[in-house]
Each structure stands twice: as C-alpha cells, then as structure tokens.
Short mmCIF file of C-alpha atoms and ligand atoms in Angstrom, two decimals:
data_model
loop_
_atom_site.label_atom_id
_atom_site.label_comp_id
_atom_site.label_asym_id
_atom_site.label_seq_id
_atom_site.Cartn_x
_atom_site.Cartn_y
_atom_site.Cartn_z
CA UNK I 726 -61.13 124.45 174.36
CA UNK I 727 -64.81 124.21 174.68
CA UNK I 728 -65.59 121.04 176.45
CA UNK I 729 -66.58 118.36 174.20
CA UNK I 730 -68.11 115.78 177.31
CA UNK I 731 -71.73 116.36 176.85
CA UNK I 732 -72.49 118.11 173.49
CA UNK I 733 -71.48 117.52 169.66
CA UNK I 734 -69.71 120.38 168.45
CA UNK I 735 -69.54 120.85 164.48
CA UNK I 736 -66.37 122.22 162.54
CA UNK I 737 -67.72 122.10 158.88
CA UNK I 738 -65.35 123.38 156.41
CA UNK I 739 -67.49 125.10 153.09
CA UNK I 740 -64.59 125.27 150.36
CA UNK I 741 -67.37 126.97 147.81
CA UNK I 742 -66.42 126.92 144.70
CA UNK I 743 -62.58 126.12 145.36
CA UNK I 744 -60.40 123.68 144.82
CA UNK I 745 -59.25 120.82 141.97
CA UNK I 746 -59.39 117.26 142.64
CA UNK I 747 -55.80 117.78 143.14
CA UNK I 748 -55.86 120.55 145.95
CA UNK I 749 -58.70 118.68 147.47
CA UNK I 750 -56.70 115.54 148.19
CA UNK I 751 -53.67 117.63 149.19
CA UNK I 752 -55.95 119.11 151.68
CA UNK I 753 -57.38 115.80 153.21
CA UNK I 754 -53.64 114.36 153.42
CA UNK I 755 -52.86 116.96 155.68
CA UNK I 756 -55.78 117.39 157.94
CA UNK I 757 -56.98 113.44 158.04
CA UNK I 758 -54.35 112.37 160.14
CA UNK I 759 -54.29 115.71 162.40
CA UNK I 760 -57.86 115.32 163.46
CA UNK I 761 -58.83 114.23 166.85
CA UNK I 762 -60.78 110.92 167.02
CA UNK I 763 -63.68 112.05 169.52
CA UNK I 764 -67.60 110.58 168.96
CA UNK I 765 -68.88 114.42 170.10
CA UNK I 766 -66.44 116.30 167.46
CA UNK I 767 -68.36 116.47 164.34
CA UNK I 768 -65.92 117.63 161.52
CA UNK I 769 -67.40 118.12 158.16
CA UNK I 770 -65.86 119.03 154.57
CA UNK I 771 -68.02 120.25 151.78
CA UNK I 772 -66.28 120.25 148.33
CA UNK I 773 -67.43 120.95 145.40
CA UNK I 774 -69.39 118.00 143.79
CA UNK I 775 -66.67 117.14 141.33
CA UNK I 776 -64.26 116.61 144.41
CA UNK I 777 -66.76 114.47 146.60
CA UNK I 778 -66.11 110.86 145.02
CA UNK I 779 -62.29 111.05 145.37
CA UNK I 780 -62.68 112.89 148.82
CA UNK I 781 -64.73 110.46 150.32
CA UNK I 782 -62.41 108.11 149.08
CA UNK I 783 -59.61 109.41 150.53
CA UNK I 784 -61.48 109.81 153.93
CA UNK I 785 -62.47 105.87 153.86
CA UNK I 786 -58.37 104.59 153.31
CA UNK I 787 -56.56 106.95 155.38
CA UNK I 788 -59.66 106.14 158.07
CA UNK I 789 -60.07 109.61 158.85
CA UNK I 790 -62.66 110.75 161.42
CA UNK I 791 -64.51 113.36 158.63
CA UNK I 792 -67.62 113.53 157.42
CA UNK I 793 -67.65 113.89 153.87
CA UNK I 794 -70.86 116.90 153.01
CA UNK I 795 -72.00 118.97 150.08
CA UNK I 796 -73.08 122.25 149.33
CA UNK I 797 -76.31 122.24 147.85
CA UNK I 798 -78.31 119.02 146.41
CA UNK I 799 -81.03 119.14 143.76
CA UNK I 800 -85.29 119.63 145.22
CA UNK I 801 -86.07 117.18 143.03
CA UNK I 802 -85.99 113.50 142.75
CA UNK I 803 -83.94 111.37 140.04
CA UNK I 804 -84.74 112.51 136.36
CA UNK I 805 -85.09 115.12 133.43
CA UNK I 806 -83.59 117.62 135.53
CA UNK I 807 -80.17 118.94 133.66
CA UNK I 808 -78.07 119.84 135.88
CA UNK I 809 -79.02 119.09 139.23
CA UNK I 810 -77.57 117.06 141.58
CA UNK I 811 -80.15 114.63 143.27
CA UNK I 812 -79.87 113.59 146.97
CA UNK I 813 -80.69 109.93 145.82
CA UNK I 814 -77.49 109.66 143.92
CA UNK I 815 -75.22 111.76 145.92
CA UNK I 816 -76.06 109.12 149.02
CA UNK I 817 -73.08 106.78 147.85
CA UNK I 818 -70.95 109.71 148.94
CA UNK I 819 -72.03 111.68 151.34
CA UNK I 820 -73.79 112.24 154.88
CA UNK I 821 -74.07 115.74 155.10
CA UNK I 822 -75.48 118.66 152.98
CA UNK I 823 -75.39 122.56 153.59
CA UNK I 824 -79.01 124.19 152.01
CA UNK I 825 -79.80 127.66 151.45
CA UNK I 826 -76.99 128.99 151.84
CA UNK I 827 -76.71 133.12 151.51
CA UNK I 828 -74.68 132.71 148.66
CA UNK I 829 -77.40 130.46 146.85
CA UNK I 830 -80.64 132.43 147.72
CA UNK I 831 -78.46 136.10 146.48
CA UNK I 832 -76.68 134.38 143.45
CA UNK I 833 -79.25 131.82 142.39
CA UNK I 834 -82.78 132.82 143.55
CA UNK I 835 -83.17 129.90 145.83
CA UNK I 836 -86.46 130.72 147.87
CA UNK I 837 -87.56 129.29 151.30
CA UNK I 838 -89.69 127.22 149.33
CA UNK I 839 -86.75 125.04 147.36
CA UNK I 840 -84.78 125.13 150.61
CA UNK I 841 -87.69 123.27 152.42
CA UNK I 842 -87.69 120.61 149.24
CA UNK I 843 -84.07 120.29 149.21
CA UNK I 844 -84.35 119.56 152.89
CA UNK I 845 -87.00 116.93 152.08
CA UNK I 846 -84.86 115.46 149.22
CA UNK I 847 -81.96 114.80 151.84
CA UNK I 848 -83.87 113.69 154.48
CA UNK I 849 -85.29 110.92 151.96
CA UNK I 850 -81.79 109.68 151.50
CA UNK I 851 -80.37 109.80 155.23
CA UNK I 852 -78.46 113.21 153.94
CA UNK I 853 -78.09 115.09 157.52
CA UNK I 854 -79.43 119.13 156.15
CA UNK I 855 -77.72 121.87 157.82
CA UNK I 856 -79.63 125.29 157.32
CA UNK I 857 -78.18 128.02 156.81
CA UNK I 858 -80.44 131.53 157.71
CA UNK I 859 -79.20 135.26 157.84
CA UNK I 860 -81.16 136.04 160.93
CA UNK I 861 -84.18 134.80 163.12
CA UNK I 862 -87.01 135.90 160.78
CA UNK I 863 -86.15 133.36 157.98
CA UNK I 864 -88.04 130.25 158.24
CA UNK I 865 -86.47 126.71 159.59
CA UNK I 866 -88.63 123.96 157.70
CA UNK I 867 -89.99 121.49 159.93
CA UNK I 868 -87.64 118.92 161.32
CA UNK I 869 -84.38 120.36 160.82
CA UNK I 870 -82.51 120.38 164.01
CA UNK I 871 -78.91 121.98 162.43
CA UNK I 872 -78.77 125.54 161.43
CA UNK I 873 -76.19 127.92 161.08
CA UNK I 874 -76.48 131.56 161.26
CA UNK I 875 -74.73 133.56 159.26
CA UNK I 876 -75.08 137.63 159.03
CA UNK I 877 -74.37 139.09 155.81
CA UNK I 878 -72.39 141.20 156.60
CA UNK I 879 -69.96 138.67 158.29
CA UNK I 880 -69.17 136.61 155.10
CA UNK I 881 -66.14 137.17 153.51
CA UNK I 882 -65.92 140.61 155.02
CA UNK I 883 -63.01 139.31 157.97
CA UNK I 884 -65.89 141.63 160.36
CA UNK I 885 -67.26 138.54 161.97
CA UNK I 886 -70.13 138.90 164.48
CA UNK I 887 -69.72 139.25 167.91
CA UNK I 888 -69.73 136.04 169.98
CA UNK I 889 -72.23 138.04 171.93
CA UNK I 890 -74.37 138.72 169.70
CA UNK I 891 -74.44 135.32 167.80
CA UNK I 892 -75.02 133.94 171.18
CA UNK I 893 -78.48 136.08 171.29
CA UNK I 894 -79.10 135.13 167.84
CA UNK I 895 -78.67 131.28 168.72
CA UNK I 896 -80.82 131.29 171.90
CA UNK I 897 -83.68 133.30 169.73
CA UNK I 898 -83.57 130.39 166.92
CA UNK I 899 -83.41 127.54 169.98
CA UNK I 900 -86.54 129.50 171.40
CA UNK I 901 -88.22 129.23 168.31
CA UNK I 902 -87.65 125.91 166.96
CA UNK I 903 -87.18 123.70 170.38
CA UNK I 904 -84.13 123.47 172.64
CA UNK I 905 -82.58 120.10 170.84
CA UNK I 906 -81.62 122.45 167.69
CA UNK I 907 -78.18 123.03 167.09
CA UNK I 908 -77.25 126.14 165.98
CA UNK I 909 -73.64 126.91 164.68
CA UNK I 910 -72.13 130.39 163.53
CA UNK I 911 -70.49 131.28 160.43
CA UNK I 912 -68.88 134.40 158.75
CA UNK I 913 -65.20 135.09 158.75
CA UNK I 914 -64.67 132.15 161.88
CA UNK I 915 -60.70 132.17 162.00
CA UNK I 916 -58.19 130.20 163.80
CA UNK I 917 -57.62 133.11 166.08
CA UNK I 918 -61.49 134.10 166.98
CA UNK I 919 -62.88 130.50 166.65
CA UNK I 920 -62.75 129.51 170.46
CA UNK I 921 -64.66 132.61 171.36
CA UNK I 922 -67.73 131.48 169.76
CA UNK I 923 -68.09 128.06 171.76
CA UNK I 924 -67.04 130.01 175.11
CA UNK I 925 -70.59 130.47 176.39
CA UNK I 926 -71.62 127.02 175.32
CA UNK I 927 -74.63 128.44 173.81
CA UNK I 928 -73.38 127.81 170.00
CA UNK I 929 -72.96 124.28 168.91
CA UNK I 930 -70.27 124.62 166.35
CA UNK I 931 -68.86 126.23 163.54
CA UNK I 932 -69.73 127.20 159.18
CA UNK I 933 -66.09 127.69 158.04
CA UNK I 934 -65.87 129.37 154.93
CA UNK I 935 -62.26 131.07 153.89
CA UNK I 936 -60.08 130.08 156.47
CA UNK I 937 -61.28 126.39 156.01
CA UNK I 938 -59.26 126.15 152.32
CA UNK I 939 -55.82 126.22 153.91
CA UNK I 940 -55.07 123.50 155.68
CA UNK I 941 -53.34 124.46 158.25
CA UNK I 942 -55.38 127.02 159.23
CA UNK I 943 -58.47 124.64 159.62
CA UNK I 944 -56.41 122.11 161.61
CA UNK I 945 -55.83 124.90 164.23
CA UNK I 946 -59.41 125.58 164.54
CA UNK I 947 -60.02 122.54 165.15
CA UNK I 948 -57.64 122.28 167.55
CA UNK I 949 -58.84 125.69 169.52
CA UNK I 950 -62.54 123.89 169.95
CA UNK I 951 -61.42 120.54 170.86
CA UNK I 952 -58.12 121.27 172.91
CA UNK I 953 -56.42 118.84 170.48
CA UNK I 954 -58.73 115.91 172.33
P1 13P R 1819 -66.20 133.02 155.33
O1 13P R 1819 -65.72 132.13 156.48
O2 13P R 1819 -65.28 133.05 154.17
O3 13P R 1819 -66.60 134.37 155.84
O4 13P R 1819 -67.53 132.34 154.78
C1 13P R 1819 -68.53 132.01 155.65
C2 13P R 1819 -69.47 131.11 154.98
O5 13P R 1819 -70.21 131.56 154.11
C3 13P R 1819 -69.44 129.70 155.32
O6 13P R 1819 -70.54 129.02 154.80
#
C-alpha cells in the first residue's frame, strides 16, 4: 500500500494485441466490481481497438471506476488515411491513449516525430497521451505530463528493473520536463513486485503489460498499490 491521500497513482493495464471481444468482457466482469472506488486511483485498460466499443460499454452499465484507453491512435486527422485510427473518432470511446510505445517504434518505425503528432491528435480530442520512452535521452513532446519508462530489456523478459533504479530514472525525467510530470514504470510489473515500485513515492504508477491479461492477477495489483482502499 502506497498511500493514495495526496497523489494519483495509475494502474494501466496494456493487453497488446490480446484478447476477443469475448475474453475482453470476461475480463471487465471480473475486475469492474473488484476495483476500489477512490478519485486518486487512476485505473486504465487498453484493448485492442476492436474491443474498445463493447468495453467501454461494459464499463458505463456495471458503473465501474475504469478508464477505458487505447494503444496507439492515428497522427493524422479524419480522412484518406486506410487504416488508421483517428483520435477524433475514437473520442466517443475513450479518455486515454498510450503513444510510442517500444513495441511501435521497433515493430512499426514510429519516430519521435509521429509520436509528437499523435500526441497532438489526442490532445485535440481531450484524449489524455501517456508516453512511453526507453530511457531519459528520448524526447517528451511539449505538454505531456504522463510518461512511462520502460527499459527494453524489462519487457516481456520477467527481469524487471530495479525499483531503485527506475526511481533514478523517474527523478531524471521529472528534472527534465518539470516536477508536475508523472512518471510510471513498466516492464514485467507483477502482482508480487508491484508495491515495490510505489515504495519511495517517487513513481506515480504503473504500465502493465503481461500480468494485466489475467484477471486475477491485475486485481491483486491493484490491490498491493491501493491497500484494497
Ligand atoms: P510486460 O508487463 O509484459 O513486461 O509488458 C510491459 C509493457 O510493455 C507494458 O506496456
């Protein structure tokens, strides 16, 4: 338990590329009702985009306290762009939206340029941008105050970082880009070493990858952040 008075702490849950329609609403049925109603606990799912509609339906009847995100949105506006997902469209849906991810620069070439317009696409349409970086030298485009950091290495390895160490990491980023950013940690975050990550009250929260798909498993680390209040 980390102490939730003073500070939002974020629990996002990535699925990636995981996860029918089916599964998906499985997965809110269980966790909705097991997550605690607090204004400073910031819990986030991110499914893929042919999940979002029916999640953020299910969210809205059972009431739950979840914000509903996505992965990635298009960097450009409405139009002849096959494909893409624009932020003006996925607005109806959702609130939240994790950009440049690791897996997205590696897999698909996304450059610190299209992450800065994909952050100006969702802050258009009152999308909340969480960036993701691999370490301090990547840039944070102007105005973001949410970034997660999350080492290489760390991702779907099980060798997450040290708390330590992502502590350092955090305070470097906070240096750099002004004291009101948020910086959470992410790369193999489990129900057993979550806790130890909010301990010095340097991190704000939490880039669940893996561990978030099973229920369960997410529903204790939410638990082991907020003390179950
Ligand atoms: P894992 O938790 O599976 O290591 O993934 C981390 C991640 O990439 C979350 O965005």
């Amino acid at each position: 338990m980390v102490g939730l008075e003073n500070k939002n702490i974020w629990i996002i849950a990535n699925w990636k590329s995981n996860k029918t329609i089916k599964e998906a609403l499985e997965w809110i049925e269980l966790v909705g009702p097991r997550l605690p109603k607090n204004n400073n606990l910031k819990v986030v799912v991110c499914p893929p985009f042919t999940d979002v509609e029916e999640v953020k339906k299910a969210v809205m009847v059972g009431n739950y306290p979840l914000i509903v995100g996505v992965q990635d949105l298009s960097p450009f506006e409405v139009g002849p762009y096959t494909g893409e997902e624009s932020a003006a469209i996925l607005k109806d849906f959702v609130d939240f939206a994790i950009i440049g991810h690791s897996e997205r620069r590696h897999n698909f070439f996304e450059t610190d340029e299209m992450v800065k317009e994909k952050v100006e696409m969702a802050r258009k349409n009152s999308i909340t941008p969480l960036v993701c970086i691999e370490g301090v030298d990547v840039p944070i485009p102007e105005g973001v105050d949410l970034v997660a950091y999350e080492p290489i290495f760390a991702i779907g390895t099980g060798e997450a970082d040290t708390p330590q160490s992502a502590g350092k990491i955090a305070t470097l980023i906070k240096q750099k880009t002004g004291q009101d950013t948020q910086v959470l940690y992410g790369g193999s975050v489990t129900a057993e070493n979550a806790s130890s990550f909010l301990e010095s009250k340097i991190l704000d929260g939490l880039l669940v990858g893996k561990a978030s798909l099973d229920p369960g498993e997410f529903v204790q680390i939410v638990e082991a952040v907020s003390g179950g209040d």
